[in-house]
Short mmCIF file of C-alpha atoms in Angstrom, two decimals:
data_model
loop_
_atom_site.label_atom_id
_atom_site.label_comp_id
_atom_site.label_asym_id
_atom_site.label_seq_id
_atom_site.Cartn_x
_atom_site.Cartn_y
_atom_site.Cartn_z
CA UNK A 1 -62.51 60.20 43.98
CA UNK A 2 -62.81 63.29 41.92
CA UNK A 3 -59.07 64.21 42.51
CA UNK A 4 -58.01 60.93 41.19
CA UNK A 5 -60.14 60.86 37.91
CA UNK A 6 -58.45 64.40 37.19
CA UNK A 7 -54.72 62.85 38.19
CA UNK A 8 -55.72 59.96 35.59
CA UNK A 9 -56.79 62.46 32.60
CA UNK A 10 -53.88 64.28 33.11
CA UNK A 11 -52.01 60.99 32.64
CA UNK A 12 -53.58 59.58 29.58
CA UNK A 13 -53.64 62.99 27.98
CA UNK A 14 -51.66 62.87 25.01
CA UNK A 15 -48.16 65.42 25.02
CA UNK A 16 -47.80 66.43 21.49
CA UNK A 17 -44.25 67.60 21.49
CA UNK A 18 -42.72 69.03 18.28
CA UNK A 19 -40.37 66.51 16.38
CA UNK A 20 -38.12 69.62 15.33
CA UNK A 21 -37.07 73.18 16.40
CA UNK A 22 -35.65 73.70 13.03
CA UNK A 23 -32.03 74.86 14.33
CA UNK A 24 -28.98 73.21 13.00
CA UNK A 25 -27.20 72.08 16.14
CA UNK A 26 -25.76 69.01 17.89
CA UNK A 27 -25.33 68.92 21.96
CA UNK A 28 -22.96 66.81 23.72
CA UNK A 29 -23.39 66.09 27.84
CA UNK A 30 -20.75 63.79 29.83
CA UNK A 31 -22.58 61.10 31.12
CA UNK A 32 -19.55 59.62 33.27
CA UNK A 33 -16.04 59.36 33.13
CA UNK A 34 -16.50 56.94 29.38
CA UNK A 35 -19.39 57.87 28.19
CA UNK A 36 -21.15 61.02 26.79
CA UNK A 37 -24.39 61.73 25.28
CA UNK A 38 -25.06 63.78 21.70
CA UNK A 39 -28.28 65.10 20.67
CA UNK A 40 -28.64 67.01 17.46
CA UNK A 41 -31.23 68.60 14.71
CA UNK A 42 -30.29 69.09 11.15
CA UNK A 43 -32.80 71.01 9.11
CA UNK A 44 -33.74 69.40 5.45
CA UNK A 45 -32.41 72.58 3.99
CA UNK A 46 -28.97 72.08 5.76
CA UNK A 47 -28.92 68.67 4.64
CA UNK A 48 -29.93 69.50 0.67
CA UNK A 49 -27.50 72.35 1.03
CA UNK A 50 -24.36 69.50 1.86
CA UNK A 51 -25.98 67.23 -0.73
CA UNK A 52 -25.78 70.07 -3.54
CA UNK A 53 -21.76 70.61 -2.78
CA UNK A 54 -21.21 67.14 -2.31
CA UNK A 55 -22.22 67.20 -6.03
CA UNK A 56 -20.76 70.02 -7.22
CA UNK A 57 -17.85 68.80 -6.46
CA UNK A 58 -18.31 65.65 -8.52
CA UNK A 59 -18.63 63.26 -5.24
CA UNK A 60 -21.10 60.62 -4.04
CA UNK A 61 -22.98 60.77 -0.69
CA UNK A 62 -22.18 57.60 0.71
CA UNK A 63 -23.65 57.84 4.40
CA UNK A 64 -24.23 60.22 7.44
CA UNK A 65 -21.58 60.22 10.14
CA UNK A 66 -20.67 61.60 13.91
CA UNK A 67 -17.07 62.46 13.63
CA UNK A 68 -15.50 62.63 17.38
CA UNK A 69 -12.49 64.90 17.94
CA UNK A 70 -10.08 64.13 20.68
CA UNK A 71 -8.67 67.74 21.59
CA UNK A 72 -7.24 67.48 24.47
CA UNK A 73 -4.04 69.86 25.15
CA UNK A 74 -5.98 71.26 21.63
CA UNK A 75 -6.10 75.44 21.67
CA UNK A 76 -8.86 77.08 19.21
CA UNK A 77 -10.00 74.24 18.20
CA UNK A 78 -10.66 74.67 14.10
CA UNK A 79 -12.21 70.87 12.94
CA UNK A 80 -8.27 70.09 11.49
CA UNK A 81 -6.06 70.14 14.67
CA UNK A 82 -7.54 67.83 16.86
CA UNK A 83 -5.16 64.74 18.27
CA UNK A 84 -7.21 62.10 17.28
CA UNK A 85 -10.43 61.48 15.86
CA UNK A 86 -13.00 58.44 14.76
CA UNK A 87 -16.33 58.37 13.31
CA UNK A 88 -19.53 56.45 13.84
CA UNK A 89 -22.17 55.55 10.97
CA UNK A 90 -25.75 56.75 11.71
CA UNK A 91 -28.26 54.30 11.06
CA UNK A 92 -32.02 54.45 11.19
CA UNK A 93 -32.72 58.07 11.18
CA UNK A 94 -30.71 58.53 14.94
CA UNK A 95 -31.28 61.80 16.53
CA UNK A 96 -29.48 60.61 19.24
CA UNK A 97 -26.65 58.98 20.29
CA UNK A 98 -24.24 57.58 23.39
CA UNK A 99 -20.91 57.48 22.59
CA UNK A 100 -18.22 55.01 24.40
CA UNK A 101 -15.17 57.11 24.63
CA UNK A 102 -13.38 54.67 27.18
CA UNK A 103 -11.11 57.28 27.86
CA UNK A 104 -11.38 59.62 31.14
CA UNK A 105 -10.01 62.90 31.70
CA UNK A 106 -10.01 63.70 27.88
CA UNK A 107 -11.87 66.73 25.81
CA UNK A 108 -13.63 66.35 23.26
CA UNK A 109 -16.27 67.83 20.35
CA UNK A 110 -18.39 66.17 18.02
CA UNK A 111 -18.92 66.72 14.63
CA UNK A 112 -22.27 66.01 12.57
CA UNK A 113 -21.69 65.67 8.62
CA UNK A 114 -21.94 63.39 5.42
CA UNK A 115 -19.29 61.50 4.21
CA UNK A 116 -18.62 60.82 0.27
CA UNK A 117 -17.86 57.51 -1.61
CA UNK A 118 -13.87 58.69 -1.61
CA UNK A 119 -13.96 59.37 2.04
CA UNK A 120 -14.31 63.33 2.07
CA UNK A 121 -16.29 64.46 5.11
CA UNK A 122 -18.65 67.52 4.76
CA UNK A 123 -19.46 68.65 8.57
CA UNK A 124 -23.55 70.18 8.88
CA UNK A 125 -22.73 70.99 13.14
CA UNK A 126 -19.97 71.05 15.29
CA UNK A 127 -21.02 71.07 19.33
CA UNK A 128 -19.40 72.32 22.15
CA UNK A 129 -16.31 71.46 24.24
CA UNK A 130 -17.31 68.62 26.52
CA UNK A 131 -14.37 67.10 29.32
CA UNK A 132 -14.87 63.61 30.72
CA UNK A 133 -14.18 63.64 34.85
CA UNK A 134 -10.76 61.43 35.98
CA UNK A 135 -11.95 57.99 36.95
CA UNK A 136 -11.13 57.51 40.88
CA UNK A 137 -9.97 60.45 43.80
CA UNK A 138 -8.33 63.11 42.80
CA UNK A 139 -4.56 63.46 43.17
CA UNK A 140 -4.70 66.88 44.45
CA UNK A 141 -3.96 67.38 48.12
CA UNK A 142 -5.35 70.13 50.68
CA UNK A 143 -3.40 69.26 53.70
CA UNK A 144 -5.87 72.01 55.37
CA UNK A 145 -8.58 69.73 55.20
CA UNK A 146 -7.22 66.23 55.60
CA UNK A 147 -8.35 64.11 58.91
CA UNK A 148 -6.32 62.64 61.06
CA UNK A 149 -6.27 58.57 60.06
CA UNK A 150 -8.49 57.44 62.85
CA UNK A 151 -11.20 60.07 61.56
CA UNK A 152 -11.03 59.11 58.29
CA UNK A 153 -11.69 55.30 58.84
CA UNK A 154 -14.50 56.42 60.75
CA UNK A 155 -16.03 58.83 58.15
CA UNK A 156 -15.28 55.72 55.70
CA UNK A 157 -17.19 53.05 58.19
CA UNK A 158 -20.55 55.15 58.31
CA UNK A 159 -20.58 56.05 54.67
CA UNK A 160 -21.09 52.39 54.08
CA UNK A 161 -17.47 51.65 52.67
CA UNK A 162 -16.91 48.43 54.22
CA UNK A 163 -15.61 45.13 52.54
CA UNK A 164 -12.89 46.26 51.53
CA UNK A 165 -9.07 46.37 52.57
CA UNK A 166 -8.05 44.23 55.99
CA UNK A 167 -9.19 46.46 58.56
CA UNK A 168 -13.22 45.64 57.57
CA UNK A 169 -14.26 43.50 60.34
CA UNK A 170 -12.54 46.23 62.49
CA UNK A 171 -14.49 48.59 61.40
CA UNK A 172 -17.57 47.05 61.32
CA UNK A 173 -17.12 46.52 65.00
CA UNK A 174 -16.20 50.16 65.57
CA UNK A 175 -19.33 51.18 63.81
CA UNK A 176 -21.54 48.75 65.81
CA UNK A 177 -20.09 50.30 69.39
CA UNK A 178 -20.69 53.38 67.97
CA UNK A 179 -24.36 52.94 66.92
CA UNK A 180 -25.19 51.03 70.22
CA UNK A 181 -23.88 53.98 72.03
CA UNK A 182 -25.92 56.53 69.93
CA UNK A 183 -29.18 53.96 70.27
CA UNK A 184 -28.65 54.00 74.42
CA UNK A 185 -28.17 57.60 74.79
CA UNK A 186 -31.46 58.32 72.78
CA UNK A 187 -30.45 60.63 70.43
CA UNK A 188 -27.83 61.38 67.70
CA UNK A 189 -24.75 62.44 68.09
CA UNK A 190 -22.64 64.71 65.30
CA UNK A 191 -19.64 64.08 63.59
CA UNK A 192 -18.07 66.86 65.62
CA UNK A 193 -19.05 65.87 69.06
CA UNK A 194 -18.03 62.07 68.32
CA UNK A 195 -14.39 63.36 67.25
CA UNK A 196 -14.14 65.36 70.37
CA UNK A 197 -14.93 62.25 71.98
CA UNK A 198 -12.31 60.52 70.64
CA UNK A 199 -9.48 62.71 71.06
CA UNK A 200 -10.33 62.69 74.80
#
């Protein structure tokens, strides 16, 4: 009893985190092979700082942007080379955001910044060099580890990967022999000792 009223104070006890570590930065992290995930921090003095030139150069903040580089095939990056690019207005006072890229196998870096009335962009952080995975197996072929087609299908059947192409009921039979014959002989048997068995 007293070990759960301590596990339920430490539960309701409030986490004061800190809302800022006051360094300028912005972090991006692949999610999947579309989507990846920015985080950033831009200090009040940063932000006054971009304001000021924005002025001094006779220009009108219009809004606060994430501008998202496409650099694939891009060396030294520099903020003016990249393939393609395309921003994203910032609403709401977002620290964070997800960003839909819809395009695998790409690199890319993200850009934090204010953009003027006539369209100039002033960047405040630039993050690092982020590369969405390819969508589906990998073209790349190790013929020292492939499996003979009859071990494969198996290795396919007990990883669950049924329902799909014509061979499924097949398979699902093959994997029901196979699990009666582990459940009789009361115990399990490995991957390697069931291939011996098969080539037999």
């Amino acid at each position: 009893k007293e070990a759960k009223m301590r596990t339920d104070e430490n539960v309701s006890r409030a986490i004061n985190l800190p809302s800022g570590y006051g360094k300028d930065r912005i972090v991006a992290m692949v999610r999947d092979p579309w989507w990846v995930f920015v985080y950033w921090e831009i200090t009040p003095r940063l932000e006054q700082a971009v304001k000021d030139e924005i002025s001094k150069h006779a220009k009108v903040f219009e809004k606060s942007i994430l501008r998202i580089y496409d650099i694939t095939n891009v060396k030294n990056f520099n903020g003016g080379n990249a393939g393609n690019y395309f921003d994203i207005t910032l609403e709401n006072l977002a620290k964070n955001w997800y960003l839909d890229l819809s395009a695998p196998d790409r690199c890319w870096c993200i850009e934090i910044g204010a953009m003027t009335k006539d369209g100039s962009f002033y960047p405040m952080a630039r993050s690092n060099i982020v590369k969405t995975p390819r969508f589906g197996m990998s073209d790349i072929l190790d013929e020292k580890w492939m499996l003979a087609e009859d071990e494969y299908w198996w290795l396919f059947g007990v990883s669950g990967g049924f329902g799909v192409g014509k061979s499924s009921f097949e398979m699902k039979e093959m994997l029901k022999k196979q699990l009666q014959e582990w459940i009789s002989s009361g115990g399990i048997v490995s991957f390697a000792s069931h291939i011996l068995k098969q080539k037999r």
